[in-house]
mmCIF file of C-alpha atoms in Angstrom:
data_model
loop_
_atom_site.group_PDB
_atom_site.id
_atom_site.type_symbol
_atom_site.label_atom_id
_atom_site.label_comp_id
_atom_site.label_asym_id
_atom_site.label_seq_id
_atom_site.Cartn_x
_atom_site.Cartn_y
_atom_site.Cartn_z
ATOM 1 C CA MET A 20 0.156 24.485 47.332
ATOM 2 C CA LYS A 21 0.861 26.713 44.337
ATOM 3 C CA LEU A 22 4.505 27.033 45.404
ATOM 4 C CA GLN A 23 4.870 23.260 45.806
ATOM 5 C CA ARG A 24 3.253 22.698 42.401
ATOM 6 C CA LYS A 25 5.580 25.277 40.832
ATOM 7 C CA ASN A 26 8.645 23.564 42.354
ATOM 8 C CA ARG A 27 7.475 20.199 41.071
ATOM 9 C CA LEU A 28 7.113 21.619 37.563
ATOM 10 C CA ARG A 29 10.617 23.096 37.709
ATOM 11 C CA ALA A 30 12.049 19.761 38.896
ATOM 12 C CA SER A 31 10.200 17.954 36.136
ATOM 13 C CA ALA A 32 11.490 20.339 33.479
ATOM 14 C CA LEU A 33 15.049 20.049 34.793
ATOM 15 C CA GLY A 34 14.775 16.248 34.752
ATOM 16 C CA ALA A 35 13.552 16.351 31.166
ATOM 17 C CA LEU A 36 16.527 18.487 30.178
ATOM 18 C CA VAL A 37 18.948 16.052 31.836
ATOM 19 C CA VAL A 38 17.346 13.055 30.114
ATOM 20 C CA SER A 39 17.296 14.916 26.802
ATOM 21 C CA GLY A 40 20.973 15.806 27.153
ATOM 22 C CA ALA A 41 21.871 12.217 27.999
ATOM 23 C CA LEU A 42 19.949 10.935 24.987
ATOM 24 C CA ALA A 43 21.696 13.458 22.743
ATOM 25 C CA LEU A 44 25.110 12.356 24.004
ATOM 26 C CA THR A 45 24.160 8.712 23.543
ATOM 27 C CA ALA A 46 23.013 9.387 19.986
ATOM 28 C CA CYS A 47 26.238 11.214 19.173
ATOM 29 C CA GLY A 48 28.317 8.268 20.320
ATOM 30 C CA SER A 49 26.228 5.414 19.048
ATOM 31 C CA ASP A 50 27.281 4.942 15.448
ATOM 32 C CA ASN A 51 30.974 4.148 15.739
ATOM 33 C CA ASN A 52 31.836 7.425 14.000
ATOM 34 C CA THR A 53 30.372 6.090 10.785
ATOM 35 C CA PRO A 54 27.794 8.643 9.620
ATOM 36 C CA LYS A 55 25.065 7.209 7.425
ATOM 37 C CA ASP A 56 25.006 10.231 5.160
ATOM 38 C CA GLY A 57 28.543 9.847 3.908
ATOM 39 C CA GLY A 58 29.850 12.747 5.998
ATOM 40 C CA SER A 59 33.157 12.667 7.822
ATOM 41 C CA SER A 60 33.752 11.362 11.308
ATOM 42 C CA LYS A 61 35.594 13.476 13.852
ATOM 43 C CA ALA A 62 38.732 11.343 13.843
ATOM 44 C CA ALA A 63 41.839 13.436 14.357
ATOM 45 C CA ALA A 64 44.412 13.734 11.610
ATOM 46 C CA PRO A 65 47.599 15.776 11.433
ATOM 47 C CA THR A 66 47.493 18.957 9.460
ATOM 48 C CA GLY A 67 49.516 19.173 6.288
ATOM 49 C CA ASP A 68 51.667 21.789 4.611
ATOM 50 C CA ALA A 69 49.697 25.023 4.277
ATOM 51 C CA SER A 70 51.475 25.714 0.984
ATOM 52 C CA GLN A 71 49.372 22.873 -0.474
ATOM 53 C CA CYS A 72 46.286 25.056 -0.040
ATOM 54 C CA ALA A 73 47.235 27.514 -2.775
ATOM 55 C CA GLY A 74 44.207 28.284 -4.924
ATOM 56 C CA ALA A 75 41.899 25.920 -3.014
ATOM 57 C CA LYS A 76 38.521 27.400 -2.138
ATOM 58 C CA GLY A 77 34.841 26.680 -1.689
ATOM 59 C CA GLN A 78 33.305 23.211 -1.647
ATOM 60 C CA LEU A 79 34.606 20.068 -3.327
ATOM 61 C CA LEU A 80 32.177 17.197 -3.861
ATOM 62 C CA ALA A 81 33.363 13.632 -4.349
ATOM 63 C CA SER A 82 31.831 10.185 -3.988
ATOM 64 C CA GLY A 83 32.371 6.486 -4.503
ATOM 65 C CA SER A 84 34.171 3.607 -2.816
ATOM 66 C CA SER A 85 33.135 2.793 0.723
ATOM 67 C CA ALA A 86 36.379 0.818 1.060
ATOM 68 C CA GLN A 87 38.333 4.016 1.573
ATOM 69 C CA LYS A 88 35.762 5.733 3.790
ATOM 70 C CA ASN A 89 37.743 5.464 7.022
ATOM 71 C CA ALA A 90 40.867 6.776 5.293
ATOM 72 C CA MET A 91 38.881 9.537 3.602
ATOM 73 C CA ASP A 92 37.446 10.632 6.952
ATOM 74 C CA LEU A 93 40.961 11.162 8.297
ATOM 75 C CA TRP A 94 42.123 12.924 5.152
ATOM 76 C CA VAL A 95 39.139 15.248 4.980
ATOM 77 C CA ASN A 96 39.496 16.286 8.608
ATOM 78 C CA GLY A 97 43.252 16.807 8.344
ATOM 79 C CA TYR A 98 42.972 18.702 5.068
ATOM 80 C CA MET A 99 40.193 21.000 6.242
ATOM 81 C CA ALA A 100 42.190 21.762 9.385
ATOM 82 C CA THR A 101 45.094 22.733 7.116
ATOM 83 C CA CYS A 102 43.179 24.698 4.480
ATOM 84 C CA ALA A 103 40.780 27.042 6.218
ATOM 85 C CA GLY A 104 37.661 27.953 4.270
ATOM 86 C CA VAL A 105 37.704 24.837 2.092
ATOM 87 C CA GLU A 106 35.055 22.137 2.490
ATOM 88 C CA VAL A 107 35.488 18.608 1.126
ATOM 89 C CA ASN A 108 32.398 16.414 1.116
ATOM 90 C CA TYR A 109 33.045 12.765 0.230
ATOM 91 C CA LYS A 110 29.909 10.622 -0.044
ATOM 92 C CA SER A 111 30.710 7.005 0.751
ATOM 93 C CA SER A 112 28.489 4.907 -1.523
ATOM 94 C CA SER A 113 30.082 2.407 -3.900
ATOM 95 C CA SER A 114 32.630 2.346 -6.695
ATOM 96 C CA GLY A 115 29.887 1.979 -9.293
ATOM 97 C CA GLU A 116 27.937 4.970 -8.017
ATOM 98 C CA GLY A 117 31.097 7.052 -7.805
ATOM 99 C CA ILE A 118 31.987 6.402 -11.447
ATOM 100 C CA VAL A 119 28.443 7.251 -12.541
ATOM 101 C CA ALA A 120 28.592 10.529 -10.626
ATOM 102 C CA PHE A 121 31.998 11.348 -12.123
ATOM 103 C CA ASN A 122 30.867 10.674 -15.676
ATOM 104 C CA GLN A 123 27.794 12.807 -15.072
ATOM 105 C CA GLY A 124 30.051 15.675 -14.019
ATOM 106 C CA THR A 125 28.511 16.079 -10.547
ATOM 107 C CA VAL A 126 31.715 15.431 -8.537
ATOM 108 C CA GLY A 127 35.282 16.698 -8.701
ATOM 109 C CA PHE A 128 36.680 13.186 -8.366
ATOM 110 C CA ALA A 129 35.432 9.672 -7.656
ATOM 111 C CA GLY A 130 36.767 6.789 -5.596
ATOM 112 C CA SER A 131 36.762 3.316 -7.160
ATOM 113 C CA ASP A 132 38.233 -0.014 -6.076
ATOM 114 C CA SER A 133 38.617 -1.037 -9.711
ATOM 115 C CA PRO A 134 40.065 1.026 -12.551
ATOM 116 C CA LEU A 135 37.812 2.469 -15.217
ATOM 117 C CA LYS A 136 36.704 0.105 -17.945
ATOM 118 C CA PRO A 137 37.250 1.164 -21.603
ATOM 119 C CA LYS A 138 33.542 2.029 -21.932
ATOM 120 C CA GLU A 139 33.710 4.200 -18.815
ATOM 121 C CA VAL A 140 36.808 5.953 -20.138
ATOM 122 C CA GLU A 141 34.914 6.804 -23.332
ATOM 123 C CA GLU A 142 31.996 8.163 -21.305
ATOM 124 C CA SER A 143 34.389 10.300 -19.250
ATOM 125 C CA LYS A 144 35.483 12.197 -22.365
ATOM 126 C CA LYS A 145 32.091 13.931 -22.347
ATOM 127 C CA VAL A 146 32.913 15.687 -19.064
ATOM 128 C CA CYS A 147 36.709 15.857 -19.409
ATOM 129 C CA THR A 148 36.937 18.399 -22.220
ATOM 130 C CA GLY A 149 39.928 17.471 -24.378
ATOM 131 C CA GLY A 150 40.914 14.706 -21.964
ATOM 132 C CA GLN A 151 39.635 11.614 -20.182
ATOM 133 C CA GLY A 152 39.290 10.012 -16.786
ATOM 134 C CA VAL A 153 42.453 8.488 -15.329
ATOM 135 C CA ASN A 154 43.067 6.215 -12.336
ATOM 136 C CA LEU A 155 45.342 7.385 -9.519
ATOM 137 C CA PRO A 156 46.086 4.634 -6.941
ATOM 138 C CA MET A 157 45.743 6.234 -3.509
ATOM 139 C CA VAL A 158 44.716 3.598 -0.955
ATOM 140 C CA GLY A 159 45.811 -0.006 -0.634
ATOM 141 C CA GLY A 160 44.744 -2.665 1.772
ATOM 142 C CA PRO A 161 43.563 -6.160 2.529
ATOM 143 C CA ILE A 162 40.025 -7.341 1.940
ATOM 144 C CA ALA A 163 39.457 -9.108 5.227
ATOM 145 C CA ILE A 164 37.251 -12.185 5.404
ATOM 146 C CA GLY A 165 35.413 -11.555 8.648
ATOM 147 C CA TYR A 166 33.581 -14.296 10.511
ATOM 148 C CA ASN A 167 31.475 -14.839 13.624
ATOM 149 C CA VAL A 168 31.451 -18.452 14.799
ATOM 150 C CA SER A 169 30.948 -19.118 18.502
ATOM 151 C CA GLY A 170 33.938 -20.857 20.077
ATOM 152 C CA VAL A 171 36.225 -20.350 17.073
ATOM 153 C CA ASP A 172 38.900 -17.711 17.586
ATOM 154 C CA ASN A 173 41.295 -18.745 14.825
ATOM 155 C CA LEU A 174 40.185 -19.854 11.376
ATOM 156 C CA VAL A 175 42.157 -20.801 8.269
ATOM 157 C CA LEU A 176 40.592 -21.075 4.813
ATOM 158 C CA ASP A 177 42.024 -21.517 1.340
ATOM 159 C CA ALA A 178 40.709 -20.236 -1.982
ATOM 160 C CA PRO A 179 38.715 -23.344 -3.029
ATOM 161 C CA THR A 180 37.008 -23.606 0.362
ATOM 162 C CA LEU A 181 36.248 -19.900 0.421
ATOM 163 C CA ALA A 182 34.826 -20.129 -3.105
ATOM 164 C CA LYS A 183 32.561 -23.031 -2.110
ATOM 165 C CA ILE A 184 31.321 -21.117 0.934
ATOM 166 C CA PHE A 185 30.402 -18.026 -1.082
ATOM 167 C CA ASN A 186 29.057 -20.152 -3.918
ATOM 168 C CA ASP A 187 26.611 -21.853 -1.527
ATOM 169 C CA LYS A 188 28.299 -25.272 -1.840
ATOM 170 C CA ILE A 189 29.557 -25.526 1.750
ATOM 171 C CA LYS A 190 26.686 -24.888 4.143
ATOM 172 C CA LYS A 191 27.872 -25.916 7.635
ATOM 173 C CA TRP A 192 30.841 -24.795 9.690
ATOM 174 C CA ASP A 193 31.828 -28.379 10.518
ATOM 175 C CA ASP A 194 32.172 -29.295 6.834
ATOM 176 C CA GLU A 195 35.056 -31.691 6.191
ATOM 177 C CA ALA A 196 36.892 -29.173 3.987
ATOM 178 C CA ILE A 197 36.944 -26.624 6.813
ATOM 179 C CA LYS A 198 37.873 -29.300 9.377
ATOM 180 C CA LYS A 199 40.860 -30.344 7.285
ATOM 181 C CA LEU A 200 42.218 -26.796 7.336
ATOM 182 C CA ASN A 201 41.496 -26.372 11.059
ATOM 183 C CA PRO A 202 42.266 -29.708 12.753
ATOM 184 C CA ASN A 203 42.512 -28.187 16.233
ATOM 185 C CA ALA A 204 39.367 -26.038 16.082
ATOM 186 C CA LYS A 205 36.066 -27.044 17.679
ATOM 187 C CA LEU A 206 33.870 -26.319 14.689
ATOM 188 C CA PRO A 207 30.117 -26.293 15.375
ATOM 189 C CA SER A 208 27.423 -27.607 13.042
ATOM 190 C CA THR A 209 26.084 -24.049 12.787
ATOM 191 C CA ALA A 210 24.707 -23.084 9.386
ATOM 192 C CA ILE A 211 26.932 -20.721 7.405
ATOM 193 C CA GLN A 212 25.386 -17.292 6.819
ATOM 194 C CA ALA A 213 27.360 -15.738 3.956
ATOM 195 C CA PHE A 214 26.950 -11.998 3.407
ATOM 196 C CA HIS A 215 27.835 -10.041 0.269
ATOM 197 C CA ARG A 216 27.403 -6.500 -1.060
ATOM 198 C CA SER A 217 23.967 -5.576 -2.381
ATOM 199 C CA GLU A 218 25.183 -2.869 -4.776
ATOM 200 C CA ASP A 219 27.863 -2.763 -7.462
ATOM 201 C CA SER A 220 31.134 -2.852 -5.585
ATOM 202 C CA GLY A 221 34.813 -2.749 -6.417
ATOM 203 C CA THR A 222 35.442 -4.773 -3.258
ATOM 204 C CA THR A 223 33.215 -7.516 -4.689
ATOM 205 C CA GLN A 224 35.089 -7.356 -7.974
ATOM 206 C CA ASN A 225 38.491 -7.655 -6.290
ATOM 207 C CA LEU A 226 37.351 -10.640 -4.247
ATOM 208 C CA GLY A 227 36.095 -12.136 -7.519
ATOM 209 C CA LYS A 228 39.476 -11.539 -9.146
ATOM 210 C CA TYR A 229 41.157 -13.430 -6.325
ATOM 211 C CA LEU A 230 38.742 -16.374 -6.463
ATOM 212 C CA SER A 231 38.753 -16.572 -10.273
ATOM 213 C CA LYS A 232 42.570 -16.729 -10.287
ATOM 214 C CA THR A 233 42.982 -19.197 -7.433
ATOM 215 C CA ALA A 234 39.831 -21.356 -7.399
ATOM 216 C CA THR A 235 38.825 -21.688 -11.027
ATOM 217 C CA ALA A 236 37.015 -25.002 -10.551
ATOM 218 C CA ASP A 237 34.860 -23.664 -7.729
ATOM 219 C CA TRP A 238 34.316 -20.052 -8.849
ATOM 220 C CA PRO A 239 33.097 -20.044 -12.478
ATOM 221 C CA TYR A 240 32.205 -16.351 -12.556
ATOM 222 C CA GLU A 241 33.774 -13.373 -14.268
ATOM 223 C CA PRO A 242 34.992 -10.809 -11.717
ATOM 224 C CA GLU A 243 32.342 -8.089 -11.874
ATOM 225 C CA LYS A 244 31.153 -5.430 -9.456
ATOM 226 C CA LYS A 245 27.748 -7.087 -9.139
ATOM 227 C CA TRP A 246 27.650 -10.144 -6.859
ATOM 228 C CA PRO A 247 27.397 -13.184 -9.181
ATOM 229 C CA ALA A 248 26.808 -16.247 -7.006
ATOM 230 C CA PRO A 249 23.551 -17.806 -5.779
ATOM 231 C CA GLY A 250 22.472 -17.897 -2.156
ATOM 232 C CA GLY A 251 23.839 -15.771 0.623
ATOM 233 C CA GLN A 252 22.428 -12.553 1.973
ATOM 234 C CA ALA A 253 23.002 -9.003 0.783
ATOM 235 C CA ALA A 254 23.860 -5.894 2.792
ATOM 236 C CA SER A 255 24.603 -2.333 1.771
ATOM 237 C CA GLY A 256 28.175 -1.122 1.778
ATOM 238 C CA SER A 257 31.183 -2.514 3.603
ATOM 239 C CA ALA A 258 29.725 -1.108 6.810
ATOM 240 C CA GLY A 259 26.489 -3.024 6.246
ATOM 241 C CA VAL A 260 28.242 -6.334 5.595
ATOM 242 C CA ALA A 261 30.476 -5.858 8.644
ATOM 243 C CA ALA A 262 27.475 -5.041 10.839
ATOM 244 C CA GLN A 263 25.703 -8.243 9.788
ATOM 245 C CA VAL A 264 28.765 -10.390 10.402
ATOM 246 C CA LYS A 265 29.191 -8.897 13.864
ATOM 247 C CA GLN A 266 25.550 -9.553 14.782
ATOM 248 C CA VAL A 267 24.854 -12.990 13.279
ATOM 249 C CA ASP A 268 26.293 -16.205 14.708
ATOM 250 C CA GLY A 269 27.606 -18.350 11.857
ATOM 251 C CA ALA A 270 28.210 -15.342 9.622
ATOM 252 C CA ILE A 271 31.022 -14.721 7.159
ATOM 253 C CA GLY A 272 31.550 -11.733 4.869
ATOM 254 C CA TYR A 273 34.172 -9.563 3.201
ATOM 255 C CA PHE A 274 35.158 -5.960 3.830
ATOM 256 C CA GLU A 275 38.211 -3.791 4.309
ATOM 257 C CA LEU A 276 40.328 -4.518 7.368
ATOM 258 C CA SER A 277 39.503 -1.175 8.980
ATOM 259 C CA TYR A 278 35.876 -2.272 9.410
ATOM 260 C CA ALA A 279 36.968 -5.479 11.153
ATOM 261 C CA ALA A 280 39.416 -3.626 13.381
ATOM 262 C CA SER A 281 36.947 -0.935 14.450
ATOM 263 C CA GLN A 282 34.243 -3.476 15.355
ATOM 264 C CA GLY A 283 36.368 -6.250 16.825
ATOM 265 C CA ILE A 284 35.470 -8.771 14.104
ATOM 266 C CA LYS A 285 37.671 -11.869 13.800
ATOM 267 C CA THR A 286 39.307 -12.388 10.409
ATOM 268 C CA VAL A 287 40.324 -15.481 8.428
ATOM 269 C CA ASP A 288 43.962 -16.425 7.798
ATOM 270 C CA ILE A 289 44.473 -17.439 4.153
ATOM 271 C CA ASN A 290 46.314 -20.599 3.170
ATOM 272 C CA THR A 291 48.069 -19.474 -0.033
ATOM 273 C CA GLY A 292 50.427 -22.425 -0.347
ATOM 274 C CA ALA A 293 53.184 -20.531 1.439
ATOM 275 C CA ALA A 294 54.898 -22.038 4.496
ATOM 276 C CA ALA A 295 52.263 -20.622 6.848
ATOM 277 C CA PRO A 296 48.753 -19.171 6.497
ATOM 278 C CA VAL A 297 48.782 -15.400 6.047
ATOM 279 C CA LYS A 298 46.933 -12.982 8.310
ATOM 280 C CA ALA A 299 45.011 -10.000 7.003
ATOM 281 C CA THR A 300 47.227 -7.103 8.061
ATOM 282 C CA SER A 301 48.235 -3.879 6.355
ATOM 283 C CA GLU A 302 51.867 -5.014 6.423
ATOM 284 C CA ASN A 303 51.063 -8.316 4.701
ATOM 285 C CA ALA A 304 48.871 -6.539 2.149
ATOM 286 C CA SER A 305 51.753 -4.149 1.437
ATOM 287 C CA LYS A 306 53.942 -7.122 0.519
ATOM 288 C CA ALA A 307 51.434 -8.141 -2.141
ATOM 289 C CA ILE A 308 50.794 -4.617 -3.431
ATOM 290 C CA ALA A 309 54.530 -3.896 -3.664
ATOM 291 C CA ALA A 310 54.710 -6.451 -6.482
ATOM 292 C CA ALA A 311 52.022 -4.637 -8.496
ATOM 293 C CA LYS A 312 52.853 -3.372 -11.984
ATOM 294 C CA ILE A 313 51.471 -0.262 -13.695
ATOM 295 C CA GLU A 314 49.415 -1.397 -16.674
ATOM 296 C CA GLY A 315 47.816 1.961 -17.480
ATOM 297 C CA THR A 316 49.253 4.186 -20.198
ATOM 298 C CA GLY A 317 50.083 7.867 -20.203
ATOM 299 C CA LYS A 318 48.799 9.509 -17.039
ATOM 300 C CA ASP A 319 46.644 6.520 -16.182
ATOM 301 C CA LEU A 320 48.248 4.557 -13.339
ATOM 302 C CA ALA A 321 45.972 1.518 -13.134
ATOM 303 C CA LEU A 322 47.788 -1.393 -11.470
ATOM 304 C CA LYS A 323 47.965 -5.113 -12.143
ATOM 305 C CA LEU A 324 47.902 -7.117 -8.899
ATOM 306 C CA ASP A 325 49.066 -10.717 -8.436
ATOM 307 C CA TYR A 326 46.124 -12.344 -6.636
ATOM 308 C CA ALA A 327 47.714 -15.789 -6.895
ATOM 309 C CA THR A 328 50.894 -14.852 -5.051
ATOM 310 C CA LYS A 329 52.468 -17.497 -2.824
ATOM 311 C CA ALA A 330 55.165 -15.195 -1.481
ATOM 312 C CA GLU A 331 55.833 -15.671 2.217
ATOM 313 C CA GLY A 332 53.737 -13.297 4.309
ATOM 314 C CA ALA A 333 51.959 -11.754 1.314
ATOM 315 C CA TYR A 334 48.206 -11.462 1.884
ATOM 316 C CA PRO A 335 46.619 -12.114 -1.525
ATOM 317 C CA ILE A 336 43.086 -10.672 -1.221
ATOM 318 C CA VAL A 337 43.918 -7.014 -1.714
ATOM 319 C CA LEU A 338 42.458 -4.020 -3.401
ATOM 320 C CA VAL A 339 43.692 -0.642 -4.487
ATOM 321 C CA THR A 340 41.290 2.269 -4.396
ATOM 322 C CA TYR A 341 41.784 4.803 -7.174
ATOM 323 C CA GLU A 342 40.861 8.460 -7.182
ATOM 324 C CA ILE A 343 39.463 9.093 -10.656
ATOM 325 C CA VAL A 344 40.046 12.523 -12.173
ATOM 326 C CA CYS A 345 40.228 14.157 -15.580
ATOM 327 C CA ASP A 346 43.760 14.379 -16.900
ATOM 328 C CA LYS A 347 42.598 17.419 -18.886
ATOM 329 C CA GLY A 348 39.364 19.371 -18.898
ATOM 330 C CA ASN A 349 38.712 19.553 -15.160
ATOM 331 C CA LYS A 350 36.247 22.265 -14.151
ATOM 332 C CA ALA A 351 38.113 25.503 -13.589
ATOM 333 C CA GLU A 352 36.252 26.276 -10.367
ATOM 334 C CA THR A 353 37.205 22.971 -8.695
ATOM 335 C CA LEU A 354 40.563 22.095 -10.294
ATOM 336 C CA PRO A 355 42.745 23.951 -7.722
ATOM 337 C CA THR A 356 40.930 22.261 -4.846
ATOM 338 C CA VAL A 357 41.089 18.818 -6.469
ATOM 339 C CA LYS A 358 44.852 19.156 -6.939
ATOM 340 C CA SER A 359 45.322 20.588 -3.453
ATOM 341 C CA PHE A 360 43.348 17.840 -1.716
ATOM 342 C CA LEU A 361 44.903 14.978 -3.699
ATOM 343 C CA ASN A 362 48.371 16.404 -3.012
ATOM 344 C CA TYR A 363 47.519 16.104 0.680
ATOM 345 C CA THR A 364 46.313 12.481 0.385
ATOM 346 C CA ALA A 365 49.383 11.482 -1.648
ATOM 347 C CA SER A 366 51.804 13.276 0.666
ATOM 348 C CA ASP A 367 54.051 11.384 3.069
ATOM 349 C CA ALA A 368 51.858 12.516 5.968
ATOM 350 C CA GLY A 369 48.668 11.491 4.188
ATOM 351 C CA GLN A 370 49.979 8.060 3.264
ATOM 352 C CA LYS A 371 51.382 7.471 6.743
ATOM 353 C CA LEU A 372 47.854 7.705 8.134
ATOM 354 C CA LEU A 373 46.757 4.640 6.180
ATOM 355 C CA SER A 374 48.596 1.975 8.145
ATOM 356 C CA GLU A 375 47.165 3.400 11.362
ATOM 357 C CA LYS A 376 43.677 2.550 10.087
ATOM 358 C CA GLY A 377 44.387 -0.910 8.710
ATOM 359 C CA TYR A 378 45.114 0.243 5.150
ATOM 360 C CA ALA A 379 48.341 -0.115 3.190
ATOM 361 C CA PRO A 380 50.197 2.908 1.805
ATOM 362 C CA ILE A 381 50.833 2.953 -1.926
ATOM 363 C CA PRO A 382 54.436 1.827 -2.650
ATOM 364 C CA ALA A 383 56.757 4.835 -2.756
ATOM 365 C CA GLU A 384 57.841 4.359 -6.380
ATOM 366 C CA ILE A 385 54.239 4.290 -7.594
ATOM 367 C CA ASN A 386 53.196 7.122 -5.289
ATOM 368 C CA ALA A 387 55.913 9.349 -6.734
ATOM 369 C CA LYS A 388 54.280 8.941 -10.153
ATOM 370 C CA VAL A 389 50.878 9.710 -8.634
ATOM 371 C CA ARG A 390 52.209 13.041 -7.374
ATOM 372 C CA GLU A 391 53.631 13.838 -10.821
ATOM 373 C CA VAL A 392 50.249 13.253 -12.436
ATOM 374 C CA ILE A 393 48.422 15.348 -9.823
ATOM 375 C CA SER A 394 50.725 18.301 -10.474
ATOM 376 C CA SER A 395 50.034 18.025 -14.226
ATOM 377 C CA LEU A 396 46.220 17.978 -14.023
ATOM 378 C CA SER A 397 44.622 20.747 -16.043
#
């Protein structure tokens, strides 16, 4: 009896270990490689040129835009595989939080989907001794309008209709304005559930810039990082908005294309007035970003985008994520690593990774200037 009891206990313990191991594996694979703590996923990325590692050491902290999170994950993994002994920790939060952290001097650089405002530049002079914060365009891409409407696999919207949806003026999917743009779609009477960002967001601001330029009568708000319109529901980060759209029938929201691609979320084609509606793709976003002009001065490379473009195949709802650094007065202990890491992200190999994740590389002419500024940081 004792032997039988002992065998049963062993079998029970072994079973518990198997179940525990299965649960651990399930947990490891359950979050779509999107850690909640802002850490990097394990996505593979090619290593870079080891000569870029010169002087880099220790830990580099950075934070900000969640729009570039999926690109940053690839860059961090590729860079750390190239430069042994260096750790880069990018906390994906929001553009607003990244700028605050930068101006408090707690990070080596920040990511923001909108360039620094004059007031933020002034604040940066407190941490950039003898210099100021500058904007380096590093990631481009479309802001996808994701939707989840049962039975609707293709959807076209224009700026006025989109503005009315997000401004709580159009409330049903079978509204006449939507029907007119989609005569062959079987639109249900499902209530529209519009989701927006809960925190200050450069993605929100860029969507606002598009709507304020192209739907002035229906979007009477200044383009700010804080969501301005009534109604709708809020979610945290691009990942949070995407998750809600995926789960809720009748939902619509905005986020970077990589979030739609990774979760199989359908995206809206935009009627810009061109010959055909334009799909949200990295290639179509590149056509719009290629027309951007540098409006920053000196080492600041802030860009002016044409949100009202009607060029054939140019997707108009785009953003550019900037890495914000001090042009002068960077901390001596982190400066070599900041320059080393940003050289990797701005390299041909680093930029090539972007299109593979639904982003758009920075146009070559502009990127060449980015590299010049990185080399001059002090």
